[in-house]
GROMACS .gro file of C-alpha atoms in nm:
model
  372
    1MET     CA    1  -4.736  -2.666  -9.870
    2VAL     CA    2  -4.582  -2.422  -9.623
    3VAL     CA    3  -4.233  -2.292  -9.703
    4TYR     CA    4  -4.006  -2.074  -9.488
    5ASN     CA    5  -3.742  -1.897  -9.697
    6GLU     CA    6  -3.761  -1.540  -9.568
    7ILE     CA    7  -3.385  -1.503  -9.516
    8GLN     CA    8  -3.266  -1.727  -9.801
    9GLY     CA    9  -2.966  -1.567  -9.977
   10LYS     CA   10  -2.956  -1.252  -9.764
   11GLY     CA   11  -2.585  -1.280  -9.683
   12LEU     CA   12  -2.648  -1.243  -9.310
   13LYS     CA   13  -2.396  -1.331  -9.039
   14LEU     CA   14  -2.596  -1.488  -8.758
   15ASN     CA   15  -2.389  -1.591  -8.458
   16THR     CA   16  -2.609  -1.610  -8.150
   17ALA     CA   17  -2.954  -1.730  -8.048
   18GLU     CA   18  -3.053  -1.366  -8.015
   19ASP     CA   19  -2.951  -1.304  -8.377
   20VAL     CA   20  -3.206  -1.560  -8.498
   21LYS     CA   21  -3.473  -1.511  -8.232
   22SER     CA   22  -3.727  -1.340  -8.457
   23TYR     CA   23  -3.680  -1.601  -8.732
   24CYS     CA   24  -3.722  -1.885  -8.483
   25GLU     CA   25  -4.042  -1.731  -8.351
   26ALA     CA   26  -4.176  -1.706  -8.705
   27ILE     CA   27  -4.085  -2.070  -8.772
   28LYS     CA   28  -4.264  -2.186  -8.459
   29GLN     CA   29  -4.585  -2.019  -8.575
   30LEU     CA   30  -4.590  -2.223  -8.897
   31LYS     CA   31  -4.667  -2.583  -8.980
   32LEU     CA   32  -4.372  -2.617  -9.214
   33THR     CA   33  -4.326  -2.858  -9.502
   34GLU     CA   34  -4.008  -2.694  -9.637
   35ILE     CA   35  -3.733  -2.470  -9.500
   36SER     CA   36  -3.457  -2.295  -9.692
   37LEU     CA   37  -3.192  -2.099  -9.499
   38GLY     CA   38  -2.893  -2.101  -9.737
   39GLY     CA   39  -2.689  -1.803  -9.846
   40ASN     CA   40  -2.619  -1.688  -9.491
   41THR     CA   41  -2.358  -1.792  -9.234
   42TYR     CA   42  -2.460  -1.935  -8.898
   43GLY     CA   43  -2.273  -1.988  -8.572
   44VAL     CA   44  -2.319  -2.276  -8.330
   45GLU     CA   45  -2.561  -2.099  -8.095
   46ALA     CA   46  -2.770  -1.973  -8.386
   47CYS     CA   47  -2.792  -2.326  -8.528
   48LYS     CA   48  -2.893  -2.471  -8.194
   49ALA     CA   49  -3.174  -2.216  -8.165
   50ILE     CA   50  -3.298  -2.289  -8.518
   51ALA     CA   51  -3.281  -2.663  -8.455
   52ASP     CA   52  -3.486  -2.618  -8.139
   53ALA     CA   53  -3.747  -2.426  -8.338
   54LEU     CA   54  -3.765  -2.710  -8.589
   55LYS     CA   55  -3.774  -3.005  -8.352
   56ASP     CA   56  -4.156  -3.018  -8.338
   57GLN     CA   57  -4.215  -2.959  -8.711
   58GLU     CA   58  -4.355  -3.304  -8.786
   59GLU     CA   59  -4.472  -3.215  -9.139
   60LEU     CA   60  -4.125  -3.108  -9.251
   61SER     CA   61  -4.035  -3.281  -9.577
   62VAL     CA   62  -3.767  -3.065  -9.745
   63VAL     CA   63  -3.456  -2.912  -9.585
   64LYS     CA   64  -3.243  -2.685  -9.803
   65PHE     CA   65  -2.935  -2.589  -9.601
   66SER     CA   66  -2.676  -2.526  -9.873
   67ASP     CA   67  -2.408  -2.256  -9.826
   68MET     CA   68  -2.463  -2.192  -9.454
   69PHE     CA   69  -2.116  -2.193  -9.300
   70THR     CA   70  -1.894  -1.957  -9.499
   71GLY     CA   71  -1.612  -1.828  -9.279
   72ARG     CA   72  -1.690  -2.062  -8.989
   73LEU     CA   73  -1.416  -2.246  -8.802
   74LYS     CA   74  -1.358  -2.614  -8.877
   75ASP     CA   75  -1.467  -2.718  -8.527
   76GLU     CA   76  -1.788  -2.512  -8.539
   77ILE     CA   77  -1.955  -2.680  -8.835
   78PRO     CA   78  -1.982  -3.033  -8.690
   79LEU     CA   79  -2.150  -2.886  -8.380
   80CYS     CA   80  -2.399  -2.704  -8.602
   81LEU     CA   81  -2.473  -3.019  -8.799
   82ASP     CA   82  -2.508  -3.219  -8.479
   83ALA     CA   83  -2.783  -2.982  -8.361
   84PHE     CA   84  -2.971  -3.015  -8.690
   85VAL     CA   85  -2.936  -3.394  -8.695
   86LEU     CA   86  -3.093  -3.407  -8.350
   87ALA     CA   87  -3.391  -3.213  -8.486
   88PHE     CA   88  -3.428  -3.412  -8.809
   89GLU     CA   89  -3.344  -3.773  -8.728
   90ASN     CA   90  -3.700  -3.857  -8.615
   91LYS     CA   91  -3.889  -3.669  -8.889
   92LYS     CA   92  -4.098  -3.933  -9.063
   93LYS     CA   93  -4.197  -3.711  -9.357
   94LEU     CA   94  -3.848  -3.580  -9.433
   95VAL     CA   95  -3.769  -3.680  -9.793
   96GLU     CA   96  -3.509  -3.426  -9.914
   97VAL     CA   97  -3.192  -3.294  -9.750
   98ASP     CA   98  -2.959  -3.051  -9.930
   99LEU     CA   99  -2.631  -2.963  -9.756
  100SER     CA  100  -2.436  -2.869 -10.068
  101ASP     CA  101  -2.166  -2.600 -10.077
  102ASN     CA  102  -2.074  -2.640  -9.711
  103ALA     CA  103  -1.704  -2.717  -9.663
  104PHE     CA  104  -1.745  -2.952  -9.368
  105GLY     CA  105  -1.522  -3.237  -9.487
  106PRO     CA  106  -1.494  -3.569  -9.301
  107ALA     CA  107  -1.553  -3.397  -8.966
  108GLY     CA  108  -1.898  -3.291  -9.084
  109ALA     CA  109  -1.973  -3.632  -9.228
  110LYS     CA  110  -1.956  -3.787  -8.880
  111PRO     CA  111  -2.273  -3.624  -8.737
  112LEU     CA  112  -2.452  -3.688  -9.067
  113MET     CA  113  -2.400  -4.060  -9.020
  114ARG     CA  114  -2.657  -4.060  -8.741
  115LEU     CA  115  -2.914  -3.886  -8.960
  116LEU     CA  116  -2.867  -4.132  -9.246
  117ILE     CA  117  -2.886  -4.435  -9.019
  118ASN     CA  118  -3.182  -4.322  -8.809
  119ASN     CA  119  -3.396  -4.142  -9.067
  120ARG     CA  120  -3.439  -4.387  -9.350
  121ASN     CA  121  -3.723  -4.194  -9.512
  122ILE     CA  122  -3.486  -3.964  -9.702
  123GLU     CA  123  -3.528  -4.003 -10.078
  124ILE     CA  124  -3.311  -3.716 -10.204
  125LEU     CA  125  -2.965  -3.654 -10.059
  126ARG     CA  126  -2.760  -3.363 -10.193
  127LEU     CA  127  -2.400  -3.346 -10.072
  128ASN     CA  128  -2.238  -3.150 -10.353
  129ASN     CA  129  -1.910  -2.963 -10.293
  130ASN     CA  130  -1.865  -3.060  -9.928
  131GLY     CA  131  -1.496  -3.150  -9.943
  132LEU     CA  132  -1.570  -3.501  -9.824
  133GLY     CA  133  -1.253  -3.653  -9.964
  134ILE     CA  134  -1.178  -4.023  -9.928
  135GLU     CA  135  -1.252  -4.042  -9.555
  136GLY     CA  136  -1.576  -3.846  -9.578
  137ALA     CA  137  -1.694  -4.072  -9.859
  138ARG     CA  138  -1.613  -4.375  -9.643
  139LEU     CA  139  -1.816  -4.241  -9.351
  140ILE     CA  140  -2.120  -4.154  -9.563
  141SER     CA  141  -2.103  -4.494  -9.731
  142GLU     CA  142  -2.075  -4.675  -9.398
  143ALA     CA  143  -2.387  -4.498  -9.271
  144LEU     CA  144  -2.588  -4.571  -9.585
  145VAL     CA  145  -2.490  -4.937  -9.587
  146GLU     CA  146  -2.596  -4.966  -9.223
  147ALA     CA  147  -2.927  -4.798  -9.307
  148HIS     CA  148  -2.985  -5.049  -9.586
  149GLU     CA  149  -2.903  -5.339  -9.356
  150LYS     CA  150  -3.155  -5.208  -9.102
  151ASN     CA  151  -3.418  -5.189  -9.374
  152VAL     CA  152  -3.350  -5.549  -9.473
  153LYS     CA  153  -3.372  -5.663  -9.112
  154GLU     CA  154  -3.702  -5.479  -9.061
  155GLY     CA  155  -3.847  -5.580  -9.397
  156ALA     CA  156  -3.872  -5.213  -9.497
  157PRO     CA  157  -3.812  -5.087  -9.852
  158ASP     CA  158  -3.511  -4.870  -9.932
  159ARG     CA  159  -3.626  -4.517 -10.012
  160LEU     CA  160  -3.312  -4.339 -10.135
  161LYS     CA  161  -3.373  -4.239 -10.498
  162VAL     CA  162  -3.138  -3.947 -10.562
  163ILE     CA  163  -2.779  -3.895 -10.453
  164VAL     CA  164  -2.577  -3.591 -10.558
  165ALA     CA  165  -2.214  -3.598 -10.447
  166GLY     CA  166  -2.009  -3.403 -10.699
  167ARG     CA  167  -1.697  -3.192 -10.643
  168ASN     CA  168  -1.590  -3.382 -10.334
  169ARG     CA  169  -1.238  -3.496 -10.432
  170MET     CA  170  -1.329  -3.855 -10.353
  171GLU     CA  171  -1.074  -3.994 -10.597
  172SER     CA  172  -1.085  -4.365 -10.680
  173PRO     CA  173  -1.054  -4.490 -10.319
  174GLY     CA  174  -1.338  -4.264 -10.203
  175VAL     CA  175  -1.569  -4.359 -10.484
  176GLY     CA  176  -1.481  -4.720 -10.413
  177HIS     CA  177  -1.625  -4.670 -10.066
  178LEU     CA  178  -1.936  -4.483 -10.182
  179SER     CA  179  -2.007  -4.727 -10.462
  180LYS     CA  180  -2.074  -4.995 -10.199
  181ALA     CA  181  -2.361  -4.783 -10.067
  182LEU     CA  182  -2.491  -4.720 -10.418
  183GLU     CA  183  -2.492  -5.093 -10.482
  184ALA     CA  184  -2.675  -5.151 -10.153
  185PHE     CA  185  -2.952  -4.912 -10.267
  186SER     CA  186  -2.962  -5.052 -10.622
  187ALA     CA  187  -3.333  -5.134 -10.599
  188SER     CA  188  -3.436  -4.775 -10.524
  189LEU     CA  189  -3.175  -4.546 -10.684
  190LYS     CA  190  -3.282  -4.355 -10.995
  191HIS     CA  191  -3.044  -4.058 -11.000
  192ILE     CA  192  -2.665  -4.055 -10.944
  193GLN     CA  193  -2.461  -3.737 -10.983
  194MET     CA  194  -2.086  -3.750 -10.913
  195PRO     CA  195  -1.907  -3.500 -11.140
  196GLN     CA  196  -1.561  -3.356 -11.072
  197ASN     CA  197  -1.440  -3.609 -10.819
  198SER     CA  198  -1.090  -3.685 -10.954
  199ILE     CA  199  -1.195  -4.044 -11.023
  200ARG     CA  200  -0.944  -4.241 -11.233
  201PRO     CA  201  -1.021  -4.531 -11.467
  202GLU     CA  202  -0.989  -4.802 -11.201
  203GLY     CA  203  -1.234  -4.612 -10.980
  204ILE     CA  204  -1.474  -4.563 -11.270
  205ALA     CA  205  -1.462  -4.936 -11.345
  206GLU     CA  206  -1.545  -5.027 -10.985
  207LEU     CA  207  -1.820  -4.766 -10.961
  208VAL     CA  208  -1.984  -4.872 -11.286
  209GLU     CA  209  -1.970  -5.241 -11.199
  210ARG     CA  210  -2.153  -5.175 -10.871
  211ILE     CA  211  -2.414  -4.932 -11.005
  212SER     CA  212  -2.483  -5.156 -11.305
  213LYS     CA  213  -2.718  -5.330 -11.062
  214CYS     CA  214  -2.932  -5.012 -11.042
  215GLU     CA  215  -3.186  -5.133 -11.296
  216ASN     CA  216  -3.414  -4.832 -11.241
  217LEU     CA  217  -3.142  -4.574 -11.307
  218GLU     CA  218  -3.270  -4.274 -11.505
  219PHE     CA  219  -3.001  -4.009 -11.450
  220LEU     CA  220  -2.622  -4.054 -11.451
  221ASP     CA  221  -2.375  -3.766 -11.439
  222LEU     CA  222  -2.004  -3.847 -11.417
  223GLN     CA  223  -1.875  -3.535 -11.594
  224ASP     CA  224  -1.512  -3.433 -11.557
  225ASN     CA  225  -1.367  -3.757 -11.425
  226THR     CA  226  -1.101  -3.962 -11.604
  227PHE     CA  227  -1.224  -4.264 -11.801
  228THR     CA  228  -0.975  -4.335 -12.081
  229LEU     CA  229  -1.028  -4.672 -12.250
  230PRO     CA  230  -1.075  -4.894 -11.939
  231GLY     CA  231  -1.344  -4.669 -11.792
  232SER     CA  232  -1.515  -4.634 -12.129
  233GLN     CA  233  -1.524  -5.009 -12.179
  234ALA     CA  234  -1.664  -5.059 -11.830
  235ILE     CA  235  -1.953  -4.819 -11.878
  236ALA     CA  236  -2.020  -4.948 -12.229
  237LYS     CA  237  -2.074  -5.291 -12.077
  238ALA     CA  238  -2.320  -5.146 -11.824
  239PHE     CA  239  -2.545  -4.950 -12.063
  240PRO     CA  240  -2.778  -5.242 -12.148
  241LYS     CA  241  -2.848  -5.287 -11.777
  242TRP     CA  242  -3.006  -4.939 -11.755
  243PRO     CA  243  -3.310  -4.959 -11.986
  244ASN     CA  244  -3.475  -4.656 -11.823
  245LEU     CA  245  -3.177  -4.420 -11.856
  246LYS     CA  246  -3.290  -4.073 -11.967
  247HIS     CA  247  -2.996  -3.846 -11.886
  248LEU     CA  248  -2.632  -3.938 -11.954
  249ASN     CA  249  -2.350  -3.691 -11.894
  250LEU     CA  250  -2.001  -3.815 -11.973
  251GLY     CA  251  -1.873  -3.476 -12.083
  252ASP     CA  252  -1.503  -3.396 -12.035
  253CYS     CA  253  -1.425  -3.752 -11.924
  254LEU     CA  254  -1.126  -3.821 -12.154
  255LEU     CA  255  -1.293  -4.112 -12.325
  256GLY     CA  256  -1.041  -4.086 -12.607
  257ALA     CA  257  -1.092  -4.201 -12.965
  258LYS     CA  258  -1.111  -4.572 -12.877
  259GLY     CA  259  -1.317  -4.512 -12.565
  260GLY     CA  260  -1.555  -4.289 -12.756
  261LEU     CA  261  -1.606  -4.566 -13.010
  262ALA     CA  262  -1.684  -4.814 -12.734
  263VAL     CA  263  -1.941  -4.582 -12.576
  264ILE     CA  264  -2.115  -4.489 -12.903
  265LYS     CA  265  -2.132  -4.852 -13.018
  266ALA     CA  266  -2.281  -4.960 -12.685
  267LEU     CA  267  -2.546  -4.687 -12.698
  268THR     CA  268  -2.651  -4.788 -13.048
  269ASP     CA  269  -2.851  -5.093 -12.944
  270SER     CA  270  -2.968  -4.982 -12.598
  271ASN     CA  271  -3.100  -4.696 -12.385
  272HIS     CA  272  -3.376  -4.587 -12.623
  273LYS     CA  273  -3.537  -4.368 -12.355
  274LEU     CA  274  -3.241  -4.127 -12.351
  275GLU     CA  275  -3.335  -3.760 -12.358
  276ARG     CA  276  -2.988  -3.614 -12.311
  277ILE     CA  277  -2.656  -3.755 -12.432
  278ALA     CA  278  -2.355  -3.542 -12.331
  279LEU     CA  279  -2.021  -3.653 -12.479
  280PHE     CA  280  -1.853  -3.314 -12.517
  281PHE     CA  281  -1.474  -3.264 -12.492
  282ASN     CA  282  -1.382  -3.633 -12.510
  283GLU     CA  283  -1.135  -3.653 -12.801
  284ILE     CA  284  -1.393  -3.837 -13.012
  285ASN     CA  285  -1.263  -3.834 -13.371
  286ALA     CA  286  -1.422  -3.869 -13.714
  287LYS     CA  287  -1.435  -4.247 -13.682
  288GLY     CA  288  -1.647  -4.216 -13.370
  289ALA     CA  289  -1.862  -3.936 -13.513
  290LYS     CA  290  -1.935  -4.154 -13.815
  291LEU     CA  291  -2.119  -4.399 -13.586
  292VAL     CA  292  -2.342  -4.137 -13.424
  293PRO     CA  293  -2.622  -4.140 -13.688
  294GLU     CA  294  -2.677  -4.512 -13.637
  295MET     CA  295  -2.662  -4.463 -13.260
  296LEU     CA  296  -2.946  -4.210 -13.285
  297VAL     CA  297  -3.187  -4.456 -13.446
  298GLY     CA  298  -3.467  -4.536 -13.204
  299LYS     CA  299  -3.385  -4.246 -12.971
  300GLU     CA  300  -3.737  -4.105 -13.005
  301HIS     CA  301  -3.726  -3.916 -12.675
  302LEU     CA  302  -3.400  -3.732 -12.748
  303LYS     CA  303  -3.393  -3.363 -12.658
  304SER     CA  304  -3.019  -3.292 -12.658
  305ILE     CA  305  -2.697  -3.444 -12.790
  306GLU     CA  306  -2.376  -3.261 -12.700
  307LEU     CA  307  -2.065  -3.331 -12.905
  308ASN     CA  308  -1.882  -2.998 -12.889
  309GLY     CA  309  -1.509  -2.994 -12.815
  310ASN     CA  310  -1.426  -3.324 -12.984
  311THR     CA  311  -1.171  -3.375 -13.262
  312PHE     CA  312  -1.381  -3.427 -13.576
  313ASP     CA  313  -1.448  -3.153 -13.833
  314SER     CA  314  -1.755  -2.950 -13.740
  315GLU     CA  315  -1.824  -2.899 -14.112
  316GLY     CA  316  -1.729  -3.248 -14.226
  317SER     CA  317  -1.939  -3.525 -14.375
  318GLU     CA  318  -1.981  -3.692 -14.035
  319VAL     CA  319  -2.160  -3.388 -13.894
  320GLU     CA  320  -2.375  -3.357 -14.204
  321ALA     CA  321  -2.482  -3.719 -14.157
  322ILE     CA  322  -2.563  -3.654 -13.790
  323LYS     CA  323  -2.775  -3.352 -13.882
  324LYS     CA  324  -2.961  -3.543 -14.153
  325GLN     CA  325  -3.039  -3.826 -13.915
  326LEU     CA  326  -3.168  -3.582 -13.655
  327GLU     CA  327  -3.382  -3.418 -13.922
  328ARG     CA  328  -3.533  -3.755 -14.014
  329LEU     CA  329  -3.619  -3.806 -13.649
  330GLY     CA  330  -3.769  -3.457 -13.620
  331LYS     CA  331  -3.490  -3.367 -13.378
  332GLU     CA  332  -3.296  -3.114 -13.585
  333ASP     CA  333  -3.263  -2.872 -13.291
  334CYS     CA  334  -3.108  -3.131 -13.057
  335LEU     CA  335  -2.744  -3.094 -13.162
  336ASP     CA  336  -2.535  -2.842 -12.969
  337GLU     CA  337  -2.315  -2.578 -13.131
  338LEU     CA  338  -1.988  -2.733 -13.250
  339ASP     CA  339  -1.789  -2.414 -13.205
  340GLU     CA  340  -1.500  -2.532 -12.985
  341MET     CA  341  -1.375  -2.835 -13.173
  342GLU     CA  342  -1.019  -2.944 -13.097
  343GLU     CA  343  -0.730  -3.074 -13.304
  344GLU     CA  344  -0.682  -3.449 -13.301
  345GLU     CA  345  -0.369  -3.561 -13.119
  346GLU     CA  346  -0.199  -3.897 -13.101
  347GLU     CA  347  -0.391  -4.104 -12.846
  348GLU     CA  348  -0.220  -4.213 -12.524
  349GLU     CA  349  -0.129  -4.575 -12.473
  350GLU     CA  350  -0.427  -4.789 -12.375
  351GLY     CA  351  -0.529  -4.709 -12.018
  352GLU     CA  352  -0.264  -4.437 -11.976
  353GLU     CA  353  -0.386  -4.125 -11.802
  354PRO     CA  354  -0.282  -3.770 -11.871
  355ALA     CA  355  -0.219  -3.558 -11.563
  356GLU     CA  356  -0.540  -3.418 -11.419
  357GLU     CA  357  -0.576  -3.049 -11.356
  358GLU     CA  358  -0.807  -2.966 -11.068
  359SER     CA  359  -0.990  -2.637 -11.060
  360GLN     CA  360  -0.838  -2.369 -10.839
  361GLU     CA  361  -1.157  -2.348 -10.635
  362VAL     CA  362  -1.157  -2.718 -10.550
  363ASP     CA  363  -0.788  -2.707 -10.458
  364GLU     CA  364  -0.851  -2.419 -10.223
  365LEU     CA  365  -1.128  -2.619 -10.058
  366ALA     CA  366  -0.890  -2.911 -10.014
  367LYS     CA  367  -0.637  -2.687  -9.839
  368GLN     CA  368  -0.903  -2.570  -9.598
  369LEU     CA  369  -0.980  -2.931  -9.509
  370GLU     CA  370  -0.627  -3.065  -9.474
  371THR     CA  371  -0.633  -3.049  -9.097
  372LEU     CA  372  -0.986  -3.181  -9.046
   0.00000   0.00000   0.00000
């Protein structure tokens, strides 16, 4: 394994081909399997020079290009990505691409389409915090669906196993687009991460219905989206279809008291391979907490259960019962600290959504992308 990460995280501003000349020369001397250049900012000419240095790296399998365009103009980034796509689209051993924390929006998604369609060897795709929005999600989905269709036509297996696409402000329409691609890759997908995407209950219901076909799913993270009762009922229905699920994160998803009950009941008779169950800050009350001990039966692989920030008493009988059950299972250290419990409030009408508050950082990213 040969890794080039000499300038990773150096905070360099590299604008021209001359600025990256020495790095490119070093790259050309190596038979690379992995390259990591994040934590610096690169201009168009610098990217073209790096792409040229990488074009003959046939053993390249991992590309980590997160956080590479801070301060760059909106019309620069697509040109940079276009240069890299040209270098990577024919790499037969490329299995992982990480472009997270680059605010390229829909304009940056366009050149990526070519990579996803032409290089169908990629198994791990990380597009976290890219400001994709609804349109960017549509473009990425369109490319992935076309890639799947090409695989079917050629009799080739789908290879995509991991997709990370959190903090992209997809909202329900955007996730509706992307969920079509996830459904297309249902035979191969094992890991889906889509936290903080402003998805509402109707979007959650559509997403869950489509990914319920991912029978090999092991990892699901939908933290900080809005479920309420309809979304909770939808995912509760899907749980039995994921027998290999190991990691479930539904933290801060506004399940509500009724939604929490639906989720806990559904987990009671299924998903016995779970290692992590995250249900923190979901307005789960004492009635829901009372069902947790029974839900834990058979969860022999459990390493963590997170219930902090809900509305039951952290010193009540329900928690004592949870702790005793964990002790019986030899899992007494699995429960998180219940030190931020909230007061129970009257639950909203069924399916009603409270107003969502987006983080200041994500809103700022959206403003940057308004004109893309």
